[in-house]
PDB file of C-alpha atoms in Angstrom:
ATOM      1  CA  UNK A 386      61.686  56.812  29.281  1.00  0.00           C
ATOM      2  CA  UNK A 387      62.379  54.121  26.645  1.00  0.00           C
ATOM      3  CA  UNK A 388      65.555  54.160  24.889  1.00  0.00           C
ATOM      4  CA  UNK A 389      65.185  55.561  21.320  1.00  0.00           C
ATOM      5  CA  UNK A 390      66.982  52.040  20.075  1.00  0.00           C
ATOM      6  CA  UNK A 391      64.423  50.194  22.106  1.00  0.00           C
ATOM      7  CA  UNK A 392      61.584  52.365  20.167  1.00  0.00           C
ATOM      8  CA  UNK A 393      63.083  51.328  16.994  1.00  0.00           C
ATOM      9  CA  UNK A 394      63.420  47.755  17.203  1.00  0.00           C
ATOM     10  CA  UNK A 395      60.046  46.738  16.594  1.00  0.00           C
ATOM     11  CA  UNK A 396      59.605  49.246  13.493  1.00  0.00           C
ATOM     12  CA  UNK A 397      62.423  47.616  11.871  1.00  0.00           C
ATOM     13  CA  UNK A 398      60.931  44.408  12.537  1.00  0.00           C
ATOM     14  CA  UNK A 399      57.796  45.441  10.891  1.00  0.00           C
ATOM     15  CA  UNK A 400      59.528  46.926   8.026  1.00  0.00           C
ATOM     16  CA  UNK A 401      61.468  43.472   7.249  1.00  0.00           C
ATOM     17  CA  UNK A 402      58.237  42.029   7.495  1.00  0.00           C
ATOM     18  CA  UNK A 403      56.519  44.078   4.855  1.00  0.00           C
ATOM     19  CA  UNK A 404      59.673  44.163   2.525  1.00  0.00           C
ATOM     20  CA  UNK A 405      61.020  40.696   3.167  1.00  0.00           C
ATOM     21  CA  UNK A 406      63.990  39.751   0.855  1.00  0.00           C
ATOM     22  CA  UNK A 407      64.228  43.006  -0.635  1.00  0.00           C
ATOM     23  CA  UNK A 408      66.444  44.015   2.147  1.00  0.00           C
ATOM     24  CA  UNK A 409      68.634  42.878   4.870  1.00  0.00           C
ATOM     25  CA  UNK A 410      68.764  44.533   8.218  1.00  0.00           C
ATOM     26  CA  UNK A 411      71.889  44.630  10.573  1.00  0.00           C
ATOM     27  CA  UNK A 412      71.908  46.118  13.975  1.00  0.00           C
ATOM     28  CA  UNK A 413      74.896  47.007  15.388  1.00  0.00           C
ATOM     29  CA  UNK A 414      75.911  47.817  19.282  1.00  0.00           C
ATOM     30  CA  UNK A 415      77.999  50.947  18.794  1.00  0.00           C
ATOM     31  CA  UNK A 416      79.285  50.395  22.358  1.00  0.00           C
ATOM     32  CA  UNK A 417      80.427  46.878  21.448  1.00  0.00           C
ATOM     33  CA  UNK A 418      81.734  48.050  17.885  1.00  0.00           C
ATOM     34  CA  UNK A 419      83.283  51.245  18.845  1.00  0.00           C
ATOM     35  CA  UNK A 420      85.694  51.101  15.691  1.00  0.00           C
ATOM     36  CA  UNK A 421      82.600  50.753  13.123  1.00  0.00           C
ATOM     37  CA  UNK A 422      80.820  53.521  14.907  1.00  0.00           C
ATOM     38  CA  UNK A 423      84.092  55.424  14.337  1.00  0.00           C
ATOM     39  CA  UNK A 424      84.522  54.540  10.881  1.00  0.00           C
ATOM     40  CA  UNK A 425      81.002  55.487  10.178  1.00  0.00           C
ATOM     41  CA  UNK A 426      81.171  58.425  12.261  1.00  0.00           C
ATOM     42  CA  UNK A 427      78.017  58.000  14.200  1.00  0.00           C
ATOM     43  CA  UNK A 428      77.354  60.513  16.501  1.00  0.00           C
ATOM     44  CA  UNK A 429      73.778  59.558  17.933  1.00  0.00           C
ATOM     45  CA  UNK A 430      72.286  56.696  18.294  1.00  0.00           C
ATOM     46  CA  UNK A 431      70.348  55.106  16.911  1.00  0.00           C
ATOM     47  CA  UNK A 432      71.538  55.727  13.413  1.00  0.00           C
ATOM     48  CA  UNK A 433      69.918  54.300  10.117  1.00  0.00           C
ATOM     49  CA  UNK A 434      72.153  54.164   7.448  1.00  0.00           C
ATOM     50  CA  UNK A 435      70.489  52.823   3.988  1.00  0.00           C
ATOM     51  CA  UNK A 436      73.136  50.923   1.643  1.00  0.00           C
ATOM     52  CA  UNK A 437      72.625  50.109  -2.157  1.00  0.00           C
ATOM     53  CA  UNK A 438      75.234  48.117  -3.989  1.00  0.00           C
ATOM     54  CA  UNK A 439      77.947  49.018  -1.072  1.00  0.00           C
ATOM     55  CA  UNK A 440      77.334  52.522  -1.399  1.00  0.00           C
ATOM     56  CA  UNK A 441      75.969  54.811   1.416  1.00  0.00           C
ATOM     57  CA  UNK A 442      72.526  56.032  -0.026  1.00  0.00           C
ATOM     58  CA  UNK A 443      71.011  57.777   2.893  1.00  0.00           C
ATOM     59  CA  UNK A 444      71.340  58.444   6.696  1.00  0.00           C
ATOM     60  CA  UNK A 445      69.729  59.599   9.826  1.00  0.00           C
ATOM     61  CA  UNK A 446      69.748  59.570  13.444  1.00  0.00           C
ATOM     62  CA  UNK A 447      66.518  59.172  15.485  1.00  0.00           C
ATOM     63  CA  UNK A 448      63.501  56.927  15.336  1.00  0.00           C
ATOM     64  CA  UNK A 449      61.478  57.357  12.168  1.00  0.00           C
ATOM     65  CA  UNK A 450      58.062  55.911  11.919  1.00  0.00           C
ATOM     66  CA  UNK A 451      57.416  52.699   9.820  1.00  0.00           C
ATOM     67  CA  UNK A 452      55.647  54.106   6.679  1.00  0.00           C
ATOM     68  CA  UNK A 453      58.251  57.019   6.531  1.00  0.00           C
ATOM     69  CA  UNK A 454      61.134  54.642   6.758  1.00  0.00           C
ATOM     70  CA  UNK A 455      59.292  52.155   4.134  1.00  0.00           C
ATOM     71  CA  UNK A 456      58.909  55.092   1.869  1.00  0.00           C
ATOM     72  CA  UNK A 457      62.814  56.222   2.110  1.00  0.00           C
ATOM     73  CA  UNK A 458      63.738  52.412   1.588  1.00  0.00           C
ATOM     74  CA  UNK A 459      61.582  52.044  -1.551  1.00  0.00           C
ATOM     75  CA  UNK A 460      63.065  55.273  -3.264  1.00  0.00           C
ATOM     76  CA  UNK A 461      66.153  53.280  -3.631  1.00  0.00           C
ATOM     77  CA  UNK A 462      64.631  49.704  -4.439  1.00  0.00           C
TER      78      UNK A 462
END
């Protein structure tokens, strides 16, 4: 079985290709950055968090299909 984080990686690459400079994608290894994981109250991986102007606008744990993720992002662009 493939780890959900590994499943999400190519989806994020495709989203970045489609949206380009409109967004920045940052991936954080919660095992190596436990303080950040605690601060953001990450319970499950992968967890996606969408920020705009420093504010959390949306968050969800789990893998999300590319088209759905782009639709969510476009809501806040």
